[in-house]
Coordinates of C-alpha atoms in Angstrom, one line a residue:
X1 CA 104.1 84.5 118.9
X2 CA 103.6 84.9 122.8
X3 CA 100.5 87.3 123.7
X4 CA 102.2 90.0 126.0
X5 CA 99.9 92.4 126.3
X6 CA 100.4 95.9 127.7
X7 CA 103.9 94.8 128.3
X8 CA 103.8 95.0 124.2
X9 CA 103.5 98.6 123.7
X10 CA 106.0 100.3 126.9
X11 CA 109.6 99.4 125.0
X12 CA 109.0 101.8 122.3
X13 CA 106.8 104.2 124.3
X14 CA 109.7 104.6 126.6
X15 CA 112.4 105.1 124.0
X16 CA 110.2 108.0 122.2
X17 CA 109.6 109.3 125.5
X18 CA 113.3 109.0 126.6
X19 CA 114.5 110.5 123.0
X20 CA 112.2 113.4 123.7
X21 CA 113.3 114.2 127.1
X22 CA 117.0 113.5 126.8
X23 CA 117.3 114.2 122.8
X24 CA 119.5 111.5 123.3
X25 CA 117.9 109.1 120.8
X26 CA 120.8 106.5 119.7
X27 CA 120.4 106.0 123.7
X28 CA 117.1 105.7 123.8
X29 CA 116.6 103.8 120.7
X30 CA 119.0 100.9 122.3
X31 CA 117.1 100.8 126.0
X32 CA 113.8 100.4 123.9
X33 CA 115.5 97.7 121.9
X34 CA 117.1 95.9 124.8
X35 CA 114.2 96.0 127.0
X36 CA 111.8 94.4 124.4
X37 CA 114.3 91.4 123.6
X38 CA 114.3 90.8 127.8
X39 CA 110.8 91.0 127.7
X40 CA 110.2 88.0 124.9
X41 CA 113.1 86.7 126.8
X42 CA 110.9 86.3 130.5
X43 CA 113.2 88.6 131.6
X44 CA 116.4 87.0 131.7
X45 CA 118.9 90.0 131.3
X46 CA 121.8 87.8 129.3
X47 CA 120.0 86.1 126.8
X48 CA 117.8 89.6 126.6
X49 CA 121.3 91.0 125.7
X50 CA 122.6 88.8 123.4
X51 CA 119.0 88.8 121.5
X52 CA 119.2 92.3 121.0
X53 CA 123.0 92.3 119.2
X54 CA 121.5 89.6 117.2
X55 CA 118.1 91.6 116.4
X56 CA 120.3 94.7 115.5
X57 CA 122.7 92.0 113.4
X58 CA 118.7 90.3 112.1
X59 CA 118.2 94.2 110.3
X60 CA 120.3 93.2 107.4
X61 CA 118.1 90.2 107.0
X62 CA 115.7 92.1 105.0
X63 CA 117.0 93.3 101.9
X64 CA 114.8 96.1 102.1
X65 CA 116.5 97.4 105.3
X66 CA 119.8 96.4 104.1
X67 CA 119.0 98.8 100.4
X68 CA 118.0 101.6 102.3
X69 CA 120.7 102.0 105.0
X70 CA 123.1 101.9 101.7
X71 CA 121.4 104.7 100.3
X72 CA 121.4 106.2 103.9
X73 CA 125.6 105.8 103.4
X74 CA 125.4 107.1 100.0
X75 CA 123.8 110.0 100.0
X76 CA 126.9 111.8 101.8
X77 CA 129.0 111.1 98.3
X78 CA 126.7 113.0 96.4
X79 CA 126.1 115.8 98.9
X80 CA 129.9 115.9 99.1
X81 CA 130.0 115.9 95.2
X82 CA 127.8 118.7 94.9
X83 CA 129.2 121.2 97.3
X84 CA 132.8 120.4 95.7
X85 CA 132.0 121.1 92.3
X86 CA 130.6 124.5 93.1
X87 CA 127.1 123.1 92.0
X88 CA 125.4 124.5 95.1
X89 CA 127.1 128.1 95.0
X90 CA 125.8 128.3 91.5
X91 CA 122.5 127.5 92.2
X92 CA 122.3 129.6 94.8
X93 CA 123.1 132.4 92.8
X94 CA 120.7 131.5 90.7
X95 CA 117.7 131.5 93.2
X96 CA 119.4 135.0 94.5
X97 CA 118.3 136.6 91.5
X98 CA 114.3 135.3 92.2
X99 CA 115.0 136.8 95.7
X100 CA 116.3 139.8 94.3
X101 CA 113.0 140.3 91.9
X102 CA 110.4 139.2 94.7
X103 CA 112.4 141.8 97.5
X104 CA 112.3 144.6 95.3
X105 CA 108.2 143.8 95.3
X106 CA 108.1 143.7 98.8
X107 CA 110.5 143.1 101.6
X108 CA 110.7 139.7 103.0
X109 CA 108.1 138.3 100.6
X110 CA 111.0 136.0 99.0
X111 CA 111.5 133.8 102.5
X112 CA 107.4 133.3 101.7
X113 CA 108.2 132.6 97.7
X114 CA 111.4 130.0 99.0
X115 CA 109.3 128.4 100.9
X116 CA 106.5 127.7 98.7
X117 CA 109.0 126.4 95.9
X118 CA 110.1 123.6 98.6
X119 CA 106.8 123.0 99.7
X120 CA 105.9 122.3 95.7
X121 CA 108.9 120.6 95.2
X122 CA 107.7 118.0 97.9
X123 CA 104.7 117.6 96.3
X124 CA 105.6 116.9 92.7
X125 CA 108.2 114.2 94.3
X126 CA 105.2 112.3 95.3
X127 CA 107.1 109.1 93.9
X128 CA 109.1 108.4 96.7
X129 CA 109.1 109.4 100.2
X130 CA 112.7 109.6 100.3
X131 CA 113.6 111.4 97.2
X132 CA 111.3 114.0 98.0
X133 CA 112.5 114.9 101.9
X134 CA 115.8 114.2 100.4
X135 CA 115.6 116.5 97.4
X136 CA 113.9 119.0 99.4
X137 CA 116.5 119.5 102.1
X138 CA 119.3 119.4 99.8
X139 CA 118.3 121.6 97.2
X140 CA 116.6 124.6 99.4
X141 CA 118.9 124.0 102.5
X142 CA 122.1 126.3 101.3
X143 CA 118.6 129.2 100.2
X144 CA 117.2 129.2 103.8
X145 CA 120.7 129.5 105.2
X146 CA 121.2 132.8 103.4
X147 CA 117.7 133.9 104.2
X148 CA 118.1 132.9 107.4
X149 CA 114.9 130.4 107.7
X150 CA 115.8 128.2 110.4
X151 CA 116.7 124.3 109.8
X152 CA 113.6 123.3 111.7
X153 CA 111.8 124.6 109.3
X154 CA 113.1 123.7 106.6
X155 CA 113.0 119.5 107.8
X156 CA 108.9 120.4 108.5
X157 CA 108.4 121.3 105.0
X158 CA 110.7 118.2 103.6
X159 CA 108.7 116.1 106.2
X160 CA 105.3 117.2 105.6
X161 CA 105.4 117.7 101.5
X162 CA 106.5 114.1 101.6
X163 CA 104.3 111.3 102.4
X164 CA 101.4 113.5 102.7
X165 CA 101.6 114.0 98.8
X166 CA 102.6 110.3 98.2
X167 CA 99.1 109.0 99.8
X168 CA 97.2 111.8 98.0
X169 CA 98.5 111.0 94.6
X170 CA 99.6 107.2 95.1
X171 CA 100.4 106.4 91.4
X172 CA 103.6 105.1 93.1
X173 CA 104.7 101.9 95.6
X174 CA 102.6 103.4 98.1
X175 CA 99.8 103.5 95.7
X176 CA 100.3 99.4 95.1
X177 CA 101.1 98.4 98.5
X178 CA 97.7 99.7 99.5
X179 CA 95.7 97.7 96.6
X180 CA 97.5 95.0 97.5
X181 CA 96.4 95.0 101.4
X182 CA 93.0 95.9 100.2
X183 CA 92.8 92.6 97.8
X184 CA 93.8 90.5 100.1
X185 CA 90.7 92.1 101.9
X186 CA 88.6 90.8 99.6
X187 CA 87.8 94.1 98.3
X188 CA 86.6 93.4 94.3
X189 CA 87.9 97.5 93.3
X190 CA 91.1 98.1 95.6
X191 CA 92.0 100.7 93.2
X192 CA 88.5 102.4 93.0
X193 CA 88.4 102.1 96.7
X194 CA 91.6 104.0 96.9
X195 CA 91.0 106.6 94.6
X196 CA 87.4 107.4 96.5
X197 CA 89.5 107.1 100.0
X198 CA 91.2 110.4 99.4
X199 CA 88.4 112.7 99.6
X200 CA 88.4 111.5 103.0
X201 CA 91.7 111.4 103.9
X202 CA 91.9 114.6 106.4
X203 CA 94.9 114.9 107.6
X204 CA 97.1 114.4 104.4
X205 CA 95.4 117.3 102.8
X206 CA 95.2 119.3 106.4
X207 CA 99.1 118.4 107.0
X208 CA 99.8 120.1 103.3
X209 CA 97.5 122.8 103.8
X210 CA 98.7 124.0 107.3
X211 CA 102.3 124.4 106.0
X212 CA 101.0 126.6 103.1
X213 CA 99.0 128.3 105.9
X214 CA 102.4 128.7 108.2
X215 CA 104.4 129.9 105.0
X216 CA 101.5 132.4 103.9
X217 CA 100.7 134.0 107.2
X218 CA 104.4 133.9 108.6
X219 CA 102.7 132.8 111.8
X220 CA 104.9 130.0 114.0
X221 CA 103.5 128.5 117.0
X222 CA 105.4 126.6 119.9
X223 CA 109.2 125.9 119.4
X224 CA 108.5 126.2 115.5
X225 CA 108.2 130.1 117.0
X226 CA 111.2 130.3 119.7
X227 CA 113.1 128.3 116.4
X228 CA 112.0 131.6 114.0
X229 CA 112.5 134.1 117.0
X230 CA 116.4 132.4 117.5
X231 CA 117.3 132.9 114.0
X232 CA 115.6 136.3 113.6
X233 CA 117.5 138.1 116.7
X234 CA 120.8 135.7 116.7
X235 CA 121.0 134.8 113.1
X236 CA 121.4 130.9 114.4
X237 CA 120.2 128.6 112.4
X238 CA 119.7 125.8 115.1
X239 CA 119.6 126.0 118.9
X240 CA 123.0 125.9 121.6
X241 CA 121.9 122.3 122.2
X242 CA 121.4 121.2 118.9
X243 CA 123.4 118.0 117.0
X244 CA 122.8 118.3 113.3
X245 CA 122.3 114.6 111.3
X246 CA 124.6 116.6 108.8
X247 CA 127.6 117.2 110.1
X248 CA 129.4 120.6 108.9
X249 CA 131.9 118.8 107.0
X250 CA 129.0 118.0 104.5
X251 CA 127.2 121.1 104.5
X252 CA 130.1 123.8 104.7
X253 CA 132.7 121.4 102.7
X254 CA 135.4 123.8 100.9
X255 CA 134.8 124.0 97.0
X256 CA 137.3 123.4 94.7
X257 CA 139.1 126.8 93.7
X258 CA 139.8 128.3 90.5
X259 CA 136.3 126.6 88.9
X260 CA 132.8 128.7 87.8
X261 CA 129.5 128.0 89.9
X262 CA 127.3 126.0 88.2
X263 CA 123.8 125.2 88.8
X264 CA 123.5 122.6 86.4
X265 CA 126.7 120.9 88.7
X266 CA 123.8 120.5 91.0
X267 CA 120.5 120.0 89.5
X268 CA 122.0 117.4 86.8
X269 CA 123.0 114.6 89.7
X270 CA 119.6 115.5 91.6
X271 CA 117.6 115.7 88.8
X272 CA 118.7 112.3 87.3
X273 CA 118.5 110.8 90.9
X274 CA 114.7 112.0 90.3
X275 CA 114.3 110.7 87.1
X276 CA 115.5 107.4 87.5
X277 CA 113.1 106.9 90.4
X278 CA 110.2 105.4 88.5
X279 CA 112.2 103.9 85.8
X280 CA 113.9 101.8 88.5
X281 CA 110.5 100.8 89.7
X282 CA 108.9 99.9 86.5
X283 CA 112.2 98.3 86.2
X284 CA 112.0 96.0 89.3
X285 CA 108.5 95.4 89.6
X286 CA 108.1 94.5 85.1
X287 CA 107.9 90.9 85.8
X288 CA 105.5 91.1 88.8
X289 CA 102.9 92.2 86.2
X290 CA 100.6 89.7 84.5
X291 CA 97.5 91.0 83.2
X292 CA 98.5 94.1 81.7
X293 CA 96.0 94.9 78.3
X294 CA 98.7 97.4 76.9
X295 CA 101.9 98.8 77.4
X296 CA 100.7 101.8 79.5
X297 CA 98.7 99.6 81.5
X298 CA 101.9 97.8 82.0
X299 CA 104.1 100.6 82.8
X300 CA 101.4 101.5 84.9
X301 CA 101.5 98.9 87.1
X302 CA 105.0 97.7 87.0
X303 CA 105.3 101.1 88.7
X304 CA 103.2 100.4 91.7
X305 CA 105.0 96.6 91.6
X306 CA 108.4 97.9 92.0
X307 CA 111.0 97.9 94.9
X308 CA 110.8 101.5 96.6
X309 CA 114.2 100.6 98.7
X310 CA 115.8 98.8 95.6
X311 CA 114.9 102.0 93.6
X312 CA 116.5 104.8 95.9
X313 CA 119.3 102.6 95.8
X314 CA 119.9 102.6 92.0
X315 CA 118.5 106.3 91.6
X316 CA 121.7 107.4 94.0
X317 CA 124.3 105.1 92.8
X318 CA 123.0 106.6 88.9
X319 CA 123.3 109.8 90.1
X320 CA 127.0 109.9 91.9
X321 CA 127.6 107.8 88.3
X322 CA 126.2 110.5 86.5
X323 CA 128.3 113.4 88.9
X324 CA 131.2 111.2 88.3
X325 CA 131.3 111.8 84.1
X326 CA 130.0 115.1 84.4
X327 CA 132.9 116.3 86.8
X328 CA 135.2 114.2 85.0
X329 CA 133.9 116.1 81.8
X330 CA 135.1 119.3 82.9
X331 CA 138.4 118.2 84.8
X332 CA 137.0 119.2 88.1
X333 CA 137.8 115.7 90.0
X334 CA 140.3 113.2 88.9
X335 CA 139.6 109.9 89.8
X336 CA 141.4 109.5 93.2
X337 CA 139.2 112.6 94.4
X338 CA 136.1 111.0 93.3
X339 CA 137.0 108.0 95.5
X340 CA 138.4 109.9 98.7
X341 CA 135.0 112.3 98.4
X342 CA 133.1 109.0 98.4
X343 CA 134.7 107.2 101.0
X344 CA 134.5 110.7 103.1
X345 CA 131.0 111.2 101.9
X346 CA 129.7 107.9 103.4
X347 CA 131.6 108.0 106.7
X348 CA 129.8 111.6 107.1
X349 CA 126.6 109.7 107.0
X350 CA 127.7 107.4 109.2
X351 CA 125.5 108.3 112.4
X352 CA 122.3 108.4 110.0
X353 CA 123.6 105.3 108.7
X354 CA 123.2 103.7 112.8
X355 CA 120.0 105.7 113.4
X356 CA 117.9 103.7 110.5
X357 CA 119.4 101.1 111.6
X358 CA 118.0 101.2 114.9
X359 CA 114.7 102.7 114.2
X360 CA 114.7 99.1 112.2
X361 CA 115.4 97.2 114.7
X362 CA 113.2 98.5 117.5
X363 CA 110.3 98.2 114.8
X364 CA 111.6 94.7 114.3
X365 CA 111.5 93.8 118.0
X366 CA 108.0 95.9 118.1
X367 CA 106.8 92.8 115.6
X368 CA 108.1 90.4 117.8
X369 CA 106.4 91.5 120.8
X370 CA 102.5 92.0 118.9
X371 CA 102.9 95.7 119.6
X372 CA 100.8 96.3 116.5
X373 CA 98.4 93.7 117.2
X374 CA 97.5 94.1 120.7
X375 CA 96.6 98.0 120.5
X376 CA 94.1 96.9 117.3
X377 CA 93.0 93.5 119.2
X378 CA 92.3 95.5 121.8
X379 CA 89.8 97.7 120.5
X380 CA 87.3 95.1 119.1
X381 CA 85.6 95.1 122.1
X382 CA 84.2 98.3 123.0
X383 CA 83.8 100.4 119.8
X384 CA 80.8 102.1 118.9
X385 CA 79.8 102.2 115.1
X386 CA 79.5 106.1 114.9
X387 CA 83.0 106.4 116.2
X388 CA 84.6 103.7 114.7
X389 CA 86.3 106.0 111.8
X390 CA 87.5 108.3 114.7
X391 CA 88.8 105.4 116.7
X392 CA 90.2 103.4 113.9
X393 CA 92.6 106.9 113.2
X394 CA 93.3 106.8 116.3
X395 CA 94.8 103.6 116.7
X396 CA 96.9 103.5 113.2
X397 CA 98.2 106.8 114.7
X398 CA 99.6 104.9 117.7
X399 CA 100.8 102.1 116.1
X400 CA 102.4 104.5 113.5
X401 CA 104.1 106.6 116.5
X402 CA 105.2 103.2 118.3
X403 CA 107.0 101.6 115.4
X404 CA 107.8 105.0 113.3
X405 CA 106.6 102.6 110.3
X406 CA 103.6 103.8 108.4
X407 CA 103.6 100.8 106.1
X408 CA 103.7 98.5 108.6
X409 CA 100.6 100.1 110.5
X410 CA 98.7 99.8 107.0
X411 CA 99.9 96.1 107.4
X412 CA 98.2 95.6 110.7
X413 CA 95.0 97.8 110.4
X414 CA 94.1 96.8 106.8
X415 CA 93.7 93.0 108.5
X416 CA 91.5 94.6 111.2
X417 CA 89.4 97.7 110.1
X418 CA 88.3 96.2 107.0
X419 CA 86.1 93.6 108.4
X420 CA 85.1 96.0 111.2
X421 CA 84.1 98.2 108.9
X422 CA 81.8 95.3 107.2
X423 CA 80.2 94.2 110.4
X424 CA 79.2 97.9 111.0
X425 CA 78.3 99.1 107.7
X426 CA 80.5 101.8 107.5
X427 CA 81.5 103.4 104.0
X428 CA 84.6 101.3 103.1
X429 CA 86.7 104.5 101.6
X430 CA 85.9 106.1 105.2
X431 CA 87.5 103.5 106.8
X432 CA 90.9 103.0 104.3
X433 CA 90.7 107.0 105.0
X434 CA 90.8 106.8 108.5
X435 CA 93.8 104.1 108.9
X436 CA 95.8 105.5 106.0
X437 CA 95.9 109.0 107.1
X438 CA 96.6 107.7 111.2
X439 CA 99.8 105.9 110.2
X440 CA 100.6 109.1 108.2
X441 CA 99.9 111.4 111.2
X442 CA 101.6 108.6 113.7
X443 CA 104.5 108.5 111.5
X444 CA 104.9 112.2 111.3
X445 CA 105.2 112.7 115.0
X446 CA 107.3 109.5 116.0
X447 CA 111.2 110.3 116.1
X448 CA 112.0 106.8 115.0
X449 CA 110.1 107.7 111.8
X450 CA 112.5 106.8 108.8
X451 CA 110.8 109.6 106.6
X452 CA 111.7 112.4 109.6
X453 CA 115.3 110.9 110.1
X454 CA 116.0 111.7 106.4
X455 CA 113.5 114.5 106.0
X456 CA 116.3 115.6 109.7
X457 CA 119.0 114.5 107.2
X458 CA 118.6 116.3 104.9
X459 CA 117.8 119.4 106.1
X460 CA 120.6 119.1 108.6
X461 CA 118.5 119.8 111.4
X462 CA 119.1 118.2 115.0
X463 CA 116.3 115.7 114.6
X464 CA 114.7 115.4 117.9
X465 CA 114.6 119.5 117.1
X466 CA 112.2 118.6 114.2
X467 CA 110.1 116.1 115.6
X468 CA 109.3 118.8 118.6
X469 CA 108.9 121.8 116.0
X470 CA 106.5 119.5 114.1
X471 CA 104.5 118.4 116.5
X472 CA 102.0 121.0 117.2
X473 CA 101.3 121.4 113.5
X474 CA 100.8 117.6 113.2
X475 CA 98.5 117.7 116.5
X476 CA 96.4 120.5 115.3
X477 CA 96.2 118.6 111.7
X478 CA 94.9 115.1 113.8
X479 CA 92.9 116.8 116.3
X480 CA 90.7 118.7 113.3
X481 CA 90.6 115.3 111.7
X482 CA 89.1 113.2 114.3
X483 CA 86.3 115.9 114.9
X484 CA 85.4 115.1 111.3
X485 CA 85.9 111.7 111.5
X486 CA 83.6 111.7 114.7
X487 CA 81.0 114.1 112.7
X488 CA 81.3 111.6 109.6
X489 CA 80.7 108.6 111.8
X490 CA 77.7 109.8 113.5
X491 CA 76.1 111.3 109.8
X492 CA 77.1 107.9 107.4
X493 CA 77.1 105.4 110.1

């Protein structure tokens, strides 16, 4: 791979900067994806061209990509399932009578106790990344509609109960992706190592704690506020300008008449989607496991082996399955409506569909150009010791926002902050601290994230909406954490 240095990191700072500005961001994705294949290609415009179709073509490559772009698709069949079959009328009714009890307590404490449920919803999804924004949205979304809680905010909670929780408690593909960067380290207990990281793993726990803060106090800040203001004084539940990733047709779809509302029409296909989530990974990563001393230990660790894309996969097809009998069951849908609410389903999803496909393919072209690689290269030279925690976050927070991968920033800070952290003596779960919880907080505020495009999804929020509302919550959450990494580093280095 060519060195090409600065020139590295503007294609994807340009595109986040032109999706912020314009809120155009299938535009702005594309420009940052053409521009970095004319770069690699010494800036000859055609072949620049052509190497960006093929790049965008290159995403299905990868399995991985391919998996989770399906379950992208598929995700509109059982959104469409749900609202059809009256599952999500009866579970709102349902939830009205907790909001009923709680506003005869006090009057407008249930928004506060709706809230909390989805923020504690996130957390016990701590799985899968995806499951839990998805569940999260989808579940509470048709609740903070009637108590007019605006979309935004509803995609912040989703977004920020989601990975935060799954690098807090990462019995879970996160959990094993880590050990595995760590052994390759050459670290004798990745898994010890881990599990003493999280006590210093600040902005996780800050990220969780400032939305209970937010929900508690019922104070918003920035265009989280205007967002609340809107919806209080209009009723709107997204701005003039706004272009939800869930189109209408999803969210308002007509039920089918003459039927009862059922909750369990909803939480049966949701809850199984849940429940196959780590029996699909046990499933796919059983045979990766080879020195297993009992069958828990096995389970164990064929959980942190498996396939997080190959899982959401299954879990979704299982569940649309699962809708299909259950519907079936009760003569709600005949067969030739199961298909035409499927095939209607996934062309709904369509646009989110293209959107992870592009946030792919920019982070693919972000490889190719050492985007990663020259912003951590590029610090070896000049850091101090006492800072290096500080610094280190830093850094995994800008390669996070660059290539809206937090995985991949793991990837290319694991190779360079573990030995750093042996040349300068620093605590080693400080330093697996600092670069886990800077791809988090990179992540959470880059719009090519793939955890805020669903967590946008499925809350059916405009998405460049969320990443603004966010943003000054995430800031606040990695500006506190680099002063303590900062007083950290100068005390235990």
């Amino acid at each position: 791979m060519d060195n090409y240095g600065f020139l590295s990191i503007l294609p994807p700072i340009i595109a986040i900067v032109l999706a912020l500005r314009t809120k155009q961001v299938y535009i702005a994705l594309l420009f940052g994806i053409w521009f970095s294949w004319v770069i690699i290609n010494d800036w000859n415009f055609l072949t620049g061209t052509l190497a960006a179709i093929e790049g965008m073509v290159n995403v299905f490559k990868s399995p991985g990509n391919t998996r989770t772009i399906m379950f992208s698709a598929l995700v509109g069949a059982l959104l469409l399932f749900i609202q059809y079959s009256k599952g999500v009328e009866g579970f709102i009714n349902q939830i009205n009578k907790v909001i009923i009890y709680f506003e005869k307590k006090q009057s407008g404490y249930s928004r506060v106790v709706v809230q909390l449920m989805a923020l504690l919803t996130g957390i016990l999804l701590f799985v899968e990344t995806s499951i839990s924004s998805l569940t999260v949205g989808t579940l509470y979304r048709p609740v903070f509609d009637k108590l007019k809680i605006p979309r935004e905010k509803l995609a912040y909670i989703a977004d920020s109960s989601s990975a935060p929780s799954s690098i807090l408690i990462p019995f879970n593909a996160w959990g094993a992706f880590i050990m595995g960067l760590l052994l390759t380290q050459g670290i004798e207990n990745p898994f010890g190592t881990m599990l003493a990281s999280i006590a210093y793993n600040f902005y996780p726990i800050l990220a969780i704690v400032i939305v209970f803060v937010v929900i508690i106090s019922k104070k918003d800040i920035g265009p989280m506020g205007k967002a609340e203001k809107r919806t209080r004084e209009t009723g709107k539940l997204l701005s003039d300008t706004a272009k939800p990733m869930l189109s209408s047709e999803v969210t308002s779809f007509a039920s089918k008449e003459g039927i009862e509302a059922k909750a369990y029409n909803m939480i049966v296909p949701l809850a199984t989607m849940v429940f196959m989530m780590p029996i699909n990974l046990a499933y796919t990563g059983w045979d990766a496991v080879e020195d297993a001393t009992s069958f828990s230990d096995h389970l164990f660790k064929a959980i942190g082996n498996g396939s997080g894309s190959s899982s959401v996969l299954y879990a979704v097809l299982t569940a649309i399955l699962v809708a299909m009998v259950l519907y079936r069951s009760q003569k709600i849908m005949k067969t030739k409506e199961m298909i035409d609410l499927t095939l209607k389903g996934i062309s709904e999803l369509m646009p989110l569909a293209l959107l992870m496909l592009l946030a792919f393919a920019i982070g693919d072209a972000c490889n190719a150009l050492g985007t990663g690689e020259f912003v951590a290269n590029w610090s070896k030279g000049w850091l101090s010791p006492a800072f290096l925690p500080a610094v280190i976050f830093v850094i995994s927070s800008f390669i996070a926002f660059s290539t809206g991968t937090s995985w991949g920033t793991f990837a290319i800070m694991m190779a360079i902050s573990m030995p750093m952290a042996e040349i300068h003596g620093a605590p080693l779960p400080l330093i697996v601290a600092a670069t886990l919880g800077g791809g988090v907080f990179g992540d959470h505020c880059s719009p090519i994230s793939d955890t805020s495009i669903i967590s946008s999804m499925a809350s059916a929020s405009d998405h460049i909406d969320h990443i603004n509302t966010q943003l000054p919550y995430a800031l606040i959450g990695g500006l506190v954490t680099v002063v303590l990494y900062i007083i950290l580093g100068l005390i235990m280095i």
